[in-house]
Short mmCIF file of C-alpha atoms and ligand atoms in Angstrom, two decimals:
data_model
loop_
_atom_site.label_atom_id
_atom_site.label_comp_id
_atom_site.label_asym_id
_atom_site.label_seq_id
_atom_site.Cartn_x
_atom_site.Cartn_y
_atom_site.Cartn_z
CA MET Y 1 14.84 -18.08 6.97
CA THR Y 2 13.28 -15.34 4.32
CA THR Y 3 12.19 -16.11 0.99
CA VAL Y 4 13.42 -14.28 -1.97
CA THR Y 5 12.68 -13.59 -5.51
CA SER Y 6 15.67 -15.22 -7.14
CA THR Y 7 18.36 -18.01 -6.30
CA LYS Y 8 20.83 -15.48 -7.82
CA ALA Y 9 20.19 -13.43 -4.46
CA ALA Y 10 21.27 -16.90 -2.52
CA PRO Y 11 24.90 -16.37 -1.07
CA ALA Y 12 26.89 -19.61 -1.69
CA PRO Y 13 28.85 -21.19 1.28
CA ASP Y 14 32.25 -20.02 1.93
CA LEU Y 15 34.01 -23.80 1.92
CA SER Y 16 36.89 -22.67 3.58
CA ARG Y 17 34.87 -22.09 6.80
CA ILE Y 18 33.34 -25.78 6.51
CA ASP Y 19 34.33 -28.83 8.71
CA PRO Y 20 35.70 -31.26 5.92
CA ALA Y 21 34.67 -34.29 7.86
CA LEU Y 22 31.16 -32.91 6.74
CA ALA Y 23 31.50 -32.41 3.21
CA ASN Y 24 29.99 -35.74 2.35
CA GLY Y 25 26.84 -35.16 4.03
CA ALA Y 26 25.94 -34.06 7.59
CA ALA Y 27 23.27 -35.93 9.97
CA TRP Y 28 21.50 -34.93 12.67
CA ILE Y 29 20.99 -37.69 15.62
CA ASN Y 30 19.59 -36.89 18.88
CA GLY Y 31 20.84 -33.26 19.02
CA ARG Y 32 24.25 -33.86 17.43
CA ILE Y 33 25.33 -33.21 13.92
CA VAL Y 34 27.71 -35.81 12.73
CA PRO Y 35 29.28 -37.24 9.38
CA VAL Y 36 26.61 -38.95 7.54
CA GLY Y 37 28.82 -42.06 7.07
CA GLU Y 38 28.86 -42.28 10.94
CA ALA Y 39 25.15 -41.73 11.70
CA SER Y 40 23.48 -44.81 13.40
CA ILE Y 41 19.98 -45.08 14.87
CA PRO Y 42 19.28 -47.53 17.77
CA ILE Y 43 18.64 -51.28 16.75
CA LEU Y 44 15.71 -51.51 18.69
CA ASP Y 45 13.66 -48.56 16.77
CA TRP Y 46 10.84 -49.88 15.46
CA GLY Y 47 11.31 -47.76 12.02
CA PHE Y 48 14.39 -50.36 11.60
CA THR Y 49 12.61 -53.63 12.49
CA ARG Y 50 9.26 -52.66 11.27
CA SER Y 51 9.57 -49.97 8.72
CA ASP Y 52 7.24 -48.21 11.08
CA VAL Y 53 8.48 -44.47 9.90
CA THR Y 54 7.67 -41.72 7.83
CA TYR Y 55 9.98 -39.34 6.10
CA ASP Y 56 10.30 -36.71 3.55
CA VAL Y 57 13.00 -35.22 0.95
CA VAL Y 58 13.38 -31.34 0.11
CA HIS Y 59 16.07 -30.39 -2.16
CA VAL Y 60 18.44 -27.74 -2.20
CA TRP Y 61 19.45 -26.18 -5.64
CA LYS Y 62 21.62 -23.27 -6.06
CA ASN Y 63 21.89 -22.45 -2.29
CA ALA Y 64 18.03 -22.54 -1.54
CA PHE Y 65 15.65 -24.90 -0.68
CA PHE Y 66 12.94 -25.62 -2.86
CA ARG Y 67 9.27 -25.68 -1.61
CA LEU Y 68 10.24 -26.30 1.86
CA ASP Y 69 6.76 -25.13 3.04
CA ASP Y 70 5.32 -27.77 1.18
CA HIS Y 71 7.56 -30.49 2.18
CA LEU Y 72 7.18 -29.66 5.89
CA ASP Y 73 3.44 -29.76 5.49
CA ARG Y 74 3.56 -33.13 3.86
CA PHE Y 75 5.86 -34.42 6.59
CA ALA Y 76 3.48 -33.00 9.45
CA ALA Y 77 0.54 -34.86 7.62
CA SER Y 78 2.63 -38.08 7.23
CA MET Y 79 3.18 -38.08 11.14
CA LYS Y 80 -0.62 -37.47 11.80
CA GLY Y 81 -1.53 -40.07 9.59
CA LEU Y 82 0.66 -42.66 11.37
CA ARG Y 83 -0.33 -41.27 14.78
CA MET Y 84 3.24 -40.04 15.42
CA SER Y 85 4.28 -36.90 17.09
CA LEU Y 86 7.63 -35.14 18.06
CA ASP Y 87 8.70 -32.60 20.37
CA LEU Y 88 10.25 -30.44 17.83
CA ASP Y 89 8.01 -27.67 16.24
CA ARG Y 90 7.74 -26.98 12.59
CA ALA Y 91 10.43 -23.98 13.24
CA ALA Y 92 12.89 -26.19 15.05
CA ILE Y 93 12.49 -28.89 12.05
CA ALA Y 94 13.49 -26.28 9.26
CA GLY Y 95 16.18 -24.75 11.75
CA ILE Y 96 17.74 -28.23 11.89
CA LEU Y 97 17.39 -29.14 7.90
CA GLU Y 98 19.07 -25.45 7.45
CA GLU Y 99 22.00 -26.11 9.85
CA ILE Y 100 22.88 -29.58 8.29
CA VAL Y 101 22.93 -28.18 4.85
CA ALA Y 102 24.97 -24.99 5.97
CA ARG Y 103 27.56 -27.20 8.26
CA ALA Y 104 28.26 -29.39 5.20
CA GLY Y 105 28.62 -26.69 2.86
CA LEU Y 106 26.17 -28.12 0.21
CA SER Y 107 25.18 -25.80 -2.60
CA ALA Y 108 22.83 -28.72 -4.13
CA SER Y 109 21.55 -31.22 -1.92
CA TYR Y 110 19.00 -34.25 -0.95
CA VAL Y 111 17.93 -33.14 2.38
CA ALA Y 112 15.77 -35.91 4.41
CA MET Y 113 13.80 -35.48 7.43
CA VAL Y 114 12.78 -38.71 9.17
CA CYS Y 115 10.54 -39.83 12.09
CA THR Y 116 10.64 -43.31 13.32
CA ARG Y 117 8.25 -44.99 15.82
CA GLY Y 118 10.97 -45.55 18.44
CA ASN Y 119 10.52 -48.35 20.70
CA PRO Y 120 8.61 -49.13 24.20
CA ALA Y 121 10.80 -48.63 27.28
CA PRO Y 122 11.24 -52.09 29.26
CA GLY Y 123 7.95 -52.77 31.10
CA LEU Y 124 5.91 -50.88 28.80
CA PRO Y 125 3.35 -52.80 25.98
CA ARG Y 126 4.68 -53.88 22.92
CA HIS Y 127 2.13 -51.27 21.15
CA PRO Y 128 3.08 -48.55 18.80
CA ALA Y 129 1.02 -46.39 21.26
CA SER Y 130 3.74 -47.10 24.04
CA CYS Y 131 6.61 -45.75 21.99
CA VAL Y 132 8.33 -42.43 21.71
CA ASN Y 133 8.99 -41.19 18.34
CA ARG Y 134 12.05 -40.06 17.09
CA PHE Y 135 13.55 -37.54 14.63
CA TYR Y 136 16.57 -37.84 12.40
CA ALA Y 137 17.75 -35.63 9.50
CA PHE Y 138 20.42 -35.93 6.81
CA ALA Y 139 21.77 -33.87 3.99
CA LEU Y 140 23.73 -35.38 1.32
CA PRO Y 141 25.49 -34.02 -1.86
CA TRP Y 142 22.88 -33.74 -4.54
CA VAL Y 143 21.18 -37.23 -5.61
CA TRP Y 144 19.76 -38.05 -8.90
CA VAL Y 145 17.18 -40.83 -9.16
CA ILE Y 146 18.01 -41.05 -12.80
CA PRO Y 147 21.36 -40.06 -13.94
CA PRO Y 148 21.55 -37.07 -16.21
CA ASP Y 149 23.16 -38.85 -19.08
CA VAL Y 150 20.13 -41.27 -19.03
CA GLN Y 151 17.84 -38.43 -18.81
CA GLU Y 152 19.42 -37.03 -21.84
CA ARG Y 153 19.09 -39.79 -23.99
CA GLY Y 154 15.71 -40.84 -22.63
CA THR Y 155 15.00 -43.08 -19.70
CA HIS Y 156 14.20 -46.74 -20.90
CA VAL Y 157 11.78 -48.36 -18.46
CA ILE Y 158 9.71 -51.62 -17.93
CA VAL Y 159 6.01 -52.22 -16.52
CA ALA Y 160 7.03 -54.24 -13.86
CA LYS Y 161 5.30 -57.57 -13.16
CA THR Y 162 5.56 -56.86 -9.56
CA PRO Y 163 2.12 -55.10 -8.60
CA ARG Y 164 2.39 -51.95 -6.41
CA ILE Y 165 1.71 -52.69 -2.71
CA PRO Y 166 -2.48 -52.14 -2.19
CA THR Y 167 -3.46 -48.79 -0.80
CA GLU Y 168 -5.65 -50.64 1.66
CA CYS Y 169 -2.47 -52.01 3.02
CA VAL Y 170 0.02 -49.24 2.67
CA ASP Y 171 -1.28 -45.75 2.27
CA PRO Y 172 1.11 -44.46 -0.61
CA THR Y 173 0.32 -40.76 0.32
CA ILE Y 174 2.27 -41.10 3.24
CA LYS Y 175 5.80 -40.99 2.30
CA ASN Y 176 7.24 -44.35 3.56
CA TYR Y 177 10.22 -47.12 3.58
CA HIS Y 178 7.74 -49.99 2.58
CA TRP Y 179 10.03 -50.43 -0.69
CA GLY Y 180 9.70 -54.26 -0.96
CA ASP Y 181 7.54 -54.07 -4.31
CA LEU Y 182 9.70 -50.88 -5.70
CA THR Y 183 12.91 -52.87 -5.17
CA ARG Y 184 11.78 -56.05 -6.66
CA ALA Y 185 10.69 -53.71 -9.79
CA LEU Y 186 14.00 -52.16 -9.83
CA PHE Y 187 15.54 -55.69 -10.26
CA GLU Y 188 13.15 -56.48 -13.07
CA ALA Y 189 14.12 -53.72 -14.75
CA SER Y 190 17.96 -54.23 -14.54
CA ASP Y 191 17.30 -57.95 -15.50
CA ALA Y 192 15.57 -56.74 -18.61
CA GLY Y 193 18.31 -54.36 -19.56
CA ALA Y 194 16.38 -51.32 -18.68
CA ASP Y 195 16.81 -48.11 -16.68
CA ASN Y 196 13.88 -48.28 -14.06
CA ALA Y 197 10.39 -49.47 -13.85
CA ILE Y 198 6.62 -48.39 -13.58
CA LEU Y 199 4.37 -50.31 -11.33
CA LEU Y 200 0.73 -51.12 -11.97
CA ASP Y 201 -2.06 -51.82 -9.25
CA HIS Y 202 -3.89 -55.02 -9.12
CA GLU Y 203 -6.42 -53.64 -11.70
CA GLY Y 204 -3.71 -52.94 -14.13
CA PHE Y 205 -3.76 -49.08 -13.66
CA VAL Y 206 -0.23 -47.23 -13.40
CA THR Y 207 0.49 -45.88 -10.03
CA GLU Y 208 4.15 -44.87 -9.60
CA GLY Y 209 7.64 -45.92 -9.77
CA PRO Y 210 10.63 -46.26 -7.18
CA GLY Y 211 10.96 -42.55 -6.01
CA PHE Y 212 8.90 -40.81 -8.55
CA ASN Y 213 5.66 -40.04 -10.02
CA VAL Y 214 4.75 -41.10 -13.66
CA PHE Y 215 2.96 -38.86 -16.37
CA ALA Y 216 1.79 -39.59 -19.63
CA ILE Y 217 0.79 -37.11 -22.44
CA VAL Y 218 -2.46 -38.52 -23.51
CA ASP Y 219 -4.75 -36.98 -26.50
CA GLY Y 220 -2.77 -33.65 -25.82
CA THR Y 221 -3.31 -33.95 -21.96
CA VAL Y 222 -0.89 -34.25 -19.11
CA VAL Y 223 -1.99 -37.04 -17.17
CA SER Y 224 -0.67 -38.37 -13.85
CA PRO Y 225 -2.23 -41.33 -12.17
CA ASP Y 226 -4.88 -40.71 -9.20
CA ARG Y 227 -4.17 -43.77 -7.40
CA GLY Y 228 -1.48 -46.08 -5.72
CA ALA Y 229 0.91 -42.97 -5.81
CA LEU Y 230 2.54 -40.17 -3.31
CA GLU Y 231 1.10 -36.73 -3.91
CA GLY Y 232 4.40 -35.88 -5.07
CA ILE Y 233 5.26 -31.88 -4.69
CA THR Y 234 7.34 -31.94 -8.08
CA ARG Y 235 4.19 -33.52 -9.59
CA ARG Y 236 2.30 -30.34 -7.95
CA SER Y 237 5.23 -28.30 -9.74
CA VAL Y 238 4.52 -29.80 -12.96
CA LEU Y 239 1.32 -29.16 -13.01
CA GLU Y 240 1.38 -26.00 -12.10
CA ILE Y 241 3.81 -25.22 -15.06
CA CYS Y 242 1.57 -26.99 -17.35
CA THR Y 243 -1.10 -24.38 -16.42
CA GLU Y 244 1.08 -21.65 -16.82
CA LEU Y 245 2.06 -22.73 -20.29
CA GLY Y 246 -1.46 -23.58 -21.25
CA ILE Y 247 -1.17 -27.09 -21.31
CA PRO Y 248 -3.99 -29.20 -20.26
CA ASN Y 249 -3.12 -31.36 -17.53
CA ARG Y 250 -5.12 -33.56 -15.19
CA ILE Y 251 -4.95 -36.44 -12.09
CA GLY Y 252 -6.67 -38.87 -13.17
CA PRO Y 253 -6.79 -42.79 -13.90
CA LEU Y 254 -4.11 -43.66 -16.26
CA SER Y 255 -4.42 -47.16 -17.82
CA ARG Y 256 -1.68 -49.48 -19.18
CA ALA Y 257 -3.66 -48.85 -22.83
CA ASP Y 258 -3.38 -45.23 -22.10
CA LEU Y 259 0.31 -45.65 -21.40
CA ASP Y 260 0.77 -47.72 -24.69
CA ARG Y 261 -0.80 -44.80 -26.99
CA ALA Y 262 0.47 -41.67 -25.10
CA ASP Y 263 2.64 -39.47 -27.23
CA GLU Y 264 5.23 -38.93 -24.18
CA VAL Y 265 6.05 -40.58 -20.83
CA PHE Y 266 8.07 -38.48 -18.39
CA PHE Y 267 8.80 -38.79 -14.41
CA ALA Y 268 9.15 -36.12 -11.58
CA THR Y 269 10.78 -36.20 -8.32
CA THR Y 270 12.59 -34.02 -5.79
CA ALA Y 271 15.93 -35.87 -6.56
CA GLY Y 272 15.69 -34.92 -10.04
CA GLY Y 273 13.04 -32.68 -11.48
CA VAL Y 274 11.33 -33.94 -14.49
CA MET Y 275 12.98 -36.91 -16.24
CA PRO Y 276 11.86 -37.73 -19.87
CA VAL Y 277 11.35 -41.35 -20.80
CA SER Y 278 11.95 -42.52 -24.46
CA ARG Y 279 10.91 -46.49 -24.35
CA VAL Y 280 8.35 -48.65 -22.39
CA ASP Y 281 8.64 -52.03 -22.70
CA GLY Y 282 10.25 -51.82 -25.88
CA ARG Y 283 8.03 -49.27 -27.38
CA ILE Y 284 9.51 -46.13 -28.56
CA TYR Y 285 8.32 -42.76 -28.17
CA THR Y 286 9.22 -39.66 -29.91
CA ASN Y 287 12.10 -41.02 -31.72
CA ASP Y 288 14.03 -42.81 -29.37
CA ARG Y 289 14.64 -39.34 -27.68
CA PRO Y 290 13.07 -37.01 -24.64
CA GLY Y 291 9.88 -35.67 -26.33
CA PRO Y 292 9.23 -31.82 -26.67
CA VAL Y 293 6.65 -31.32 -24.29
CA SER Y 294 8.61 -33.44 -21.48
CA VAL Y 295 11.89 -31.09 -22.21
CA ARG Y 296 10.09 -27.67 -22.33
CA LEU Y 297 8.60 -28.66 -18.91
CA LYS Y 298 11.84 -29.78 -17.71
CA ASP Y 299 13.42 -26.44 -18.54
CA ARG Y 300 10.82 -24.49 -17.21
CA TYR Y 301 11.24 -26.35 -14.15
CA TRP Y 302 14.82 -25.70 -13.49
CA ALA Y 303 14.42 -21.98 -14.76
CA LYS Y 304 11.47 -21.41 -12.49
CA HIS Y 305 14.23 -22.13 -9.31
CA ASP Y 306 16.45 -19.36 -11.13
CA GLU Y 307 13.37 -17.22 -10.85
CA GLY Y 308 12.87 -17.80 -7.24
CA TRP Y 309 9.86 -19.45 -7.34
CA HIS Y 310 9.32 -21.16 -4.06
CA VAL Y 311 12.95 -20.74 -2.91
CA THR Y 312 14.20 -20.30 0.65
CA PRO Y 313 17.73 -19.44 0.70
CA ILE Y 314 20.12 -21.05 3.19
CA ASP Y 315 21.92 -18.81 5.63
CA TYR Y 316 25.22 -20.49 5.34
CA ALA Y 317 27.38 -17.63 7.20
CA ARG Y 318 25.33 -18.14 10.47
CA TYR Y 319 26.66 -21.72 10.79
CA ALA Y 320 30.37 -21.16 9.22
CA ARG Y 321 33.14 -22.26 11.35
CA PRO Y 322 35.17 -19.17 12.72
CA LEU Y 323 37.82 -17.52 10.23
CA GLY Y 324 41.13 -18.93 10.72
CA SER Y 325 39.82 -22.24 12.58
N1 PLP T 401 6.51 -41.73 -5.35
C1 PLP T 401 7.60 -42.22 -4.49
C2 PLP T 401 7.55 -43.68 -4.28
C3 PLP T 401 8.79 -41.33 -4.06
O1 PLP T 401 9.21 -42.22 -3.19
C4 PLP T 401 8.91 -40.11 -4.51
C5 PLP T 401 10.09 -39.24 -3.97
O2 PLP T 401 10.97 -39.43 -3.43
C6 PLP T 401 7.83 -39.49 -5.55
C7 PLP T 401 6.71 -40.30 -5.68
C8 PLP T 401 7.98 -38.03 -5.93
O3 PLP T 401 7.81 -37.06 -4.76
P1 PLP T 401 8.18 -35.93 -4.56
O4 PLP T 401 8.01 -34.99 -5.90
O5 PLP T 401 7.55 -35.24 -3.71
O6 PLP T 401 9.87 -35.82 -4.54
#
């Protein structure tokens, strides 16, 4: 895979040469590529029974991965943090990700790489060190964490009563499936008639939300929390774009009071980009519409994809079915 200077140069898949069974997504399980709806993992895998798993998600937009190297780096760091390892190297993982996207013929995709603990063979101690870790991957047609029409009007959110799991218990910088607190917050939000939720830590500082980093514009500076959150790769993009545009920015503490007095609030994630917020707990921001700085960052974020910023095109032709088959 090579990096190009523009997504305009990234060729699209020839959909007549795609297996229709993979059109809703493809998964890589144990060396085989299967339709995502048929993919399954062994029931004894501690990834399932103990949430003993790490993962990463990279997106494909206009036929190219975005920041693939950064996602592979974070995946490797997460595995190291959980004392996991695979007999697949970085190039092999990148190759699998490219193949599942190409075989499914996806131009825009949510691509997950997953490492589970596995489980001990019979007779071995029931200890994580006895397990042989396993790799899984899947590529889905594009997923929006917050639907485009909600982003257009501005997302309505609550500050959840459920606090974020303490960092001392589950390290949020290792991407994980410990979603108990985030799931509760999503139900709190829907019960309150809101679209989504922000979680605070036990000291009342903003952390993140179910699947995204949080930003607030406070006294002219774009601030994203320094605690309780994944070090998001979209967050990195946003801060880099702020610097490019001359907008002051920092990662630092963000209190509940800061959130209340902020001029704008927005979220960021791989599966959605920059996502403006217009209400937090009934407080209305920027005339109940996405704020001007949020929209500027959002537009620049997508424009930079077109300019080839951190993109790696997919070689669809390499994995296409033979002509006429
Ligand atoms: N926080 C959580 C809990 C997430 O699950 C995610 C992404 O899925 C993010 C933040 C955003 O991270 P990234 O921008 O790397 O996708």
